[in-house]
GROMACS .gro file of C-alpha atoms in nm:
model
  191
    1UNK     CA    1   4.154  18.435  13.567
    2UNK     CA    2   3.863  18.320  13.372
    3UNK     CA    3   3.983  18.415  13.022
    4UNK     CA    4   4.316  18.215  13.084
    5UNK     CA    5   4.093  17.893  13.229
    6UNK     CA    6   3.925  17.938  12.835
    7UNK     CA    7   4.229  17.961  12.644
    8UNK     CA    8   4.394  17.661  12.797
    9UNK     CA    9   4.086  17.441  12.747
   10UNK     CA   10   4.044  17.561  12.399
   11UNK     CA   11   4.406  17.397  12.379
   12UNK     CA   12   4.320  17.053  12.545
   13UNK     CA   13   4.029  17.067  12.274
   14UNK     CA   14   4.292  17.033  12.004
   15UNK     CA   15   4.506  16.737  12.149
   16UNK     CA   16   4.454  16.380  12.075
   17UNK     CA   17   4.267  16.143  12.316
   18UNK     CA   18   4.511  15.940  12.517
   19UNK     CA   19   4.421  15.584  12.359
   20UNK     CA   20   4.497  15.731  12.022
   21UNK     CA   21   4.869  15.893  12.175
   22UNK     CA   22   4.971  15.566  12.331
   23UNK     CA   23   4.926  15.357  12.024
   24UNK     CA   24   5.116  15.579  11.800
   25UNK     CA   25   4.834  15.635  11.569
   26UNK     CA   26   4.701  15.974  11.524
   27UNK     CA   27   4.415  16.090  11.302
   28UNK     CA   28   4.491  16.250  10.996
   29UNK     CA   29   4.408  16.584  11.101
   30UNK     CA   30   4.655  16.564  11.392
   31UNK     CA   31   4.973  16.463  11.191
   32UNK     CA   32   5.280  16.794  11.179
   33UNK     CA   33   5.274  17.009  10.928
   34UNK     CA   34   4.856  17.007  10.801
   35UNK     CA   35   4.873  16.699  10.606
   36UNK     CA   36   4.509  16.621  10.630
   37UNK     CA   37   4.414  16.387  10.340
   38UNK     CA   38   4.690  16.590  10.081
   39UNK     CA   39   4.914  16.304  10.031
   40UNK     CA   40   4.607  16.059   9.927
   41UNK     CA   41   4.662  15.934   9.566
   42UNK     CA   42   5.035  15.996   9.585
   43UNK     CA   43   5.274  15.759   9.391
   44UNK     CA   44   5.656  15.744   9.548
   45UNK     CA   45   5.924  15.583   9.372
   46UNK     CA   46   6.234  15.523   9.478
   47UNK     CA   47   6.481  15.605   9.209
   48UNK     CA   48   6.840  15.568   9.410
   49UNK     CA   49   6.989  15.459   9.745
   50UNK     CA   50   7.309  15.530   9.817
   51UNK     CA   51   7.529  15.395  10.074
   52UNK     CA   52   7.827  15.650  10.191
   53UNK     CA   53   8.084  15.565  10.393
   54UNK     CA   54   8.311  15.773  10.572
   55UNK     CA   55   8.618  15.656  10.759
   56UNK     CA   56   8.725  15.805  11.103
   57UNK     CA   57   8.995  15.670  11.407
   58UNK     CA   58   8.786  15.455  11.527
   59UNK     CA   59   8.666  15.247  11.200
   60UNK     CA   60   8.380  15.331  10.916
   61UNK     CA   61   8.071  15.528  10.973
   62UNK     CA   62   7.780  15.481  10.716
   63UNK     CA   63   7.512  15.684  10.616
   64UNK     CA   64   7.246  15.645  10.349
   65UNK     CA   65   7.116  15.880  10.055
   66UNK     CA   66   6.810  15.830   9.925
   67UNK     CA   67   6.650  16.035   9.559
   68UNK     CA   68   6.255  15.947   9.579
   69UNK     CA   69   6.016  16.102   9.307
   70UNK     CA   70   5.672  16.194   9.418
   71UNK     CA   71   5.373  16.273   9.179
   72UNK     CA   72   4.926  16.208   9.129
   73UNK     CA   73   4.960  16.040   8.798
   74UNK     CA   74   4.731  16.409   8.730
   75UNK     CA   75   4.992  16.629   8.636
   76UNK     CA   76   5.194  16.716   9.003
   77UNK     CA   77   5.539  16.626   9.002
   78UNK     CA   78   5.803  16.641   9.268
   79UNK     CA   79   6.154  16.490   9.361
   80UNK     CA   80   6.305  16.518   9.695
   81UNK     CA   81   6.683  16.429   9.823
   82UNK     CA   82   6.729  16.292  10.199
   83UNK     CA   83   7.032  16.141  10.381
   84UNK     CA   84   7.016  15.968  10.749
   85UNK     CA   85   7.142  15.759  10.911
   86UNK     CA   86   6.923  15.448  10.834
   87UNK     CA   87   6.739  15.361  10.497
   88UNK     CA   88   6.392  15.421  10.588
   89UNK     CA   89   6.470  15.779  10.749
   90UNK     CA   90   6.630  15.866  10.427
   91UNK     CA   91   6.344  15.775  10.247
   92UNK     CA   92   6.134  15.946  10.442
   93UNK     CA   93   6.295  16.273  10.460
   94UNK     CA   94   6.334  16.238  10.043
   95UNK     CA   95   5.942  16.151  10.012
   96UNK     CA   96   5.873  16.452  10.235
   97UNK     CA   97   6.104  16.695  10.064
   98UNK     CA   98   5.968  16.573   9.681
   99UNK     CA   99   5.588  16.645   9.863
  100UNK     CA  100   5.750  16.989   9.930
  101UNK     CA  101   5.875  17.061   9.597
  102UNK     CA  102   5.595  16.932   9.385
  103UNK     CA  103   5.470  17.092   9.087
  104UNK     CA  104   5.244  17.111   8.777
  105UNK     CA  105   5.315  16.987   8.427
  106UNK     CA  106   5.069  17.061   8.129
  107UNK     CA  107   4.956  16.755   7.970
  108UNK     CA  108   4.741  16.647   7.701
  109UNK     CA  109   4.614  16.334   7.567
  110UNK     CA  110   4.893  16.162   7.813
  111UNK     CA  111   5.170  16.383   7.699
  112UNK     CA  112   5.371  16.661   7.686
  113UNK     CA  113   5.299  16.972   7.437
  114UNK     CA  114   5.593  17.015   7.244
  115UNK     CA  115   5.944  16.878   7.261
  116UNK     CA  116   6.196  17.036   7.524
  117UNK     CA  117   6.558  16.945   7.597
  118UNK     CA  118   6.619  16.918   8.008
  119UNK     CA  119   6.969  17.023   8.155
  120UNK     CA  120   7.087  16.980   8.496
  121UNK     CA  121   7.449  16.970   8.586
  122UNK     CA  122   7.610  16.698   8.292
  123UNK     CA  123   7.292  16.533   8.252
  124UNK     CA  124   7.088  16.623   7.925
  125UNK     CA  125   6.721  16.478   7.855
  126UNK     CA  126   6.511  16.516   7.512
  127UNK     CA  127   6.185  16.496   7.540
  128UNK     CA  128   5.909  16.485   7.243
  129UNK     CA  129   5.570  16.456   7.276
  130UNK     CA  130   5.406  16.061   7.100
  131UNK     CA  131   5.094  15.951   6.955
  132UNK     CA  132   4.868  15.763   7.195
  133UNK     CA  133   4.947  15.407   7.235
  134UNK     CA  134   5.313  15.463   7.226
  135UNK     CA  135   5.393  15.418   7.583
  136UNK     CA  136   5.694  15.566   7.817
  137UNK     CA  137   5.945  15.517   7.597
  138UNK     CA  138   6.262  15.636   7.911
  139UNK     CA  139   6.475  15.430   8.142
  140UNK     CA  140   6.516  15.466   8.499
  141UNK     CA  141   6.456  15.797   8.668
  142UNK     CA  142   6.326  15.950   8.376
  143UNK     CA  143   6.055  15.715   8.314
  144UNK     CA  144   5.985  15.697   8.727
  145UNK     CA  145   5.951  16.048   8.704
  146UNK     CA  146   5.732  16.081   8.400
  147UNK     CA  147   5.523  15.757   8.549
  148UNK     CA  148   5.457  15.975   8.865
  149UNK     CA  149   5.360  16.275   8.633
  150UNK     CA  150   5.134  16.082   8.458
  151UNK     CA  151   5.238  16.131   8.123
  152UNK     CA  152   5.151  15.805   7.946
  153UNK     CA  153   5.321  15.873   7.630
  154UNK     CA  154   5.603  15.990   7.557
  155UNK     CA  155   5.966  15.975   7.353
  156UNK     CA  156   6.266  16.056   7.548
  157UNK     CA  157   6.655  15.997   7.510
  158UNK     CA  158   6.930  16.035   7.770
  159UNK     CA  159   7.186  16.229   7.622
  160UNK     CA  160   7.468  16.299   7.827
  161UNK     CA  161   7.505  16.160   8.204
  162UNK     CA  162   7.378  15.851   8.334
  163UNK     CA  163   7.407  15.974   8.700
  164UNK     CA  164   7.011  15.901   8.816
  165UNK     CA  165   7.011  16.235   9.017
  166UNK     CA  166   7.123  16.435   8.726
  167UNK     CA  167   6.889  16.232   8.537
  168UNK     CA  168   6.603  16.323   8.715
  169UNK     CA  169   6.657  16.671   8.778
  170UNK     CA  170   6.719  16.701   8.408
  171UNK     CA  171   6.326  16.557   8.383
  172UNK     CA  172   6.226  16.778   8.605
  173UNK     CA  173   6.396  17.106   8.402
  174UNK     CA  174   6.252  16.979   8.138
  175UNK     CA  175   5.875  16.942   8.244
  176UNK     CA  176   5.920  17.287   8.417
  177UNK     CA  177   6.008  17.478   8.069
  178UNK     CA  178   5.665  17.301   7.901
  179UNK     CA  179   5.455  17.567   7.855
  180UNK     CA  180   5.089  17.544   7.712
  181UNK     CA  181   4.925  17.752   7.423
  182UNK     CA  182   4.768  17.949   7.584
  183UNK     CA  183   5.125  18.080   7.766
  184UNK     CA  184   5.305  18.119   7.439
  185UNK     CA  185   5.009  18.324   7.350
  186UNK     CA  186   5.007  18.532   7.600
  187UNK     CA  187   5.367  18.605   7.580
  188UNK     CA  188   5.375  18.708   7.201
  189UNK     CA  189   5.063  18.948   7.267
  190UNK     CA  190   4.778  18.756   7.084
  191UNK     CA  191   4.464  18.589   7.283
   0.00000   0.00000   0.00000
C-alpha cells in the first residue's frame, strides 16, 4: 500500500501547478513531445498556403494546405507539409512536421561545397557554390529554404517546375546529396 502511495506522488511531482494549467501557459519543460528549449533560434517561413475546396450536397467545404520550411541559419534544414481545417492549424502541423524532418547541410564560408542538381517529382534545381559577397542568388522556396539553412551565398537556377512544393523538395534533394571532403575521401579509400 505504501509503494503505490510513492508512485502516485512521484506522478503529481511531474504535473504543472494549477495557476500555470488554468492560464494556458506551461513551462517549457512541460510542453508534448520534450521540446525543452530545442526549437530556440528556429527560423519558419512560410513558403505556400493553399486553399482547397471540395464540393459536397450540401454546398463547399474548405480546407487549407500549408508548406513551411524550418532551419538555425547553422546548417539544420527541414520542410514540413500540413493541411487542417483553419490556416493557423495548418501551419502549425507544417512547422511541427519540418522540426521533425530537419537535417544537416555542410557549409563553408556561407555556402555549399560543390555544385549539385536537385530533383523531386518535375521540379529540377542547380545549385553552385559563390564567392563571398554574392548573396542568395534563388527565388521563392528555394531561397526561403537556403535562408533557413543559412547558406549566405549561393547561385541557383530553377530549371524545370515552378510548383513551390516541388521547388522546395528539389532544395532539399539537393542539399541532402552535398557531401564534404572528407566523405568523398572516405568513399574512394584515401584519408
Amino acid at each position: 500500500m505504501q509503494e503505490v502511495k510513492a508512485e502516485k506522488t512521484e506522478k503529481t511531482q511531474d504535473a504543472p501547478p494549477a495557476e500555470e494549467r488554468k492560464s494556458g501557459r506551461l513551462k517549457p519543460s512541460f510542453r508534448g513531445g520534450g521540446a525543452s528549449g530545442a526549437d530556440s533560434g528556429l527560423q519558419e517561413t512560410v513558403v505556400t498556403i493553399n486553399r482547397v475546396t471540395k464540393v459536397v450536397k450540401g454546398g463547399k467545404r474548405f480546407s487549407f494546405s500549408a508548406l513551411v520550411v524550418t532551419g538555425d541559419k547553422h546548417g539544420q534544414v527541414g520542410a514540413g507539409f500540413g493541411k487542417a481545417k483553419e490556416v493557423q492549424a495548418a501551419i502549425k502541423k507544417a512547422s511541427a512536421h519540418a522540426k521533425k524532418n530537419m537535417f544537416k547541410v555542410p557549409i563553408f564560408d556561407g555556402t555549399i561545397p560543390h555544385a549539385v542538381v536537385g530533383r523531386f517529382g518535375s521540379g529540377q534545381v542547380w545549385m553552385k557554390p559563390a564567392y563571398k559577397g554574392t548573396g542568395v542568388i534563388a527565388g521563392g522556396g528555394v531561397r526561403a529554404t537556403l535562408e533557413a539553412a543559412g547558406v549566405t551565398d549561393i547561385l541557383t537556377k530553377n530549371q524545370r517546375s515552378s510548383n513551390p512544393f516541388n521547388m522546395v523538395y528539389s532544395t532539399l534533394a539537393a542539399l541532402k546529396s552535398l557531401k564534404t571532403k572528407e566523405e568523398i575521401a572516405a568513399i574512394r579509400g584515401r584519408t
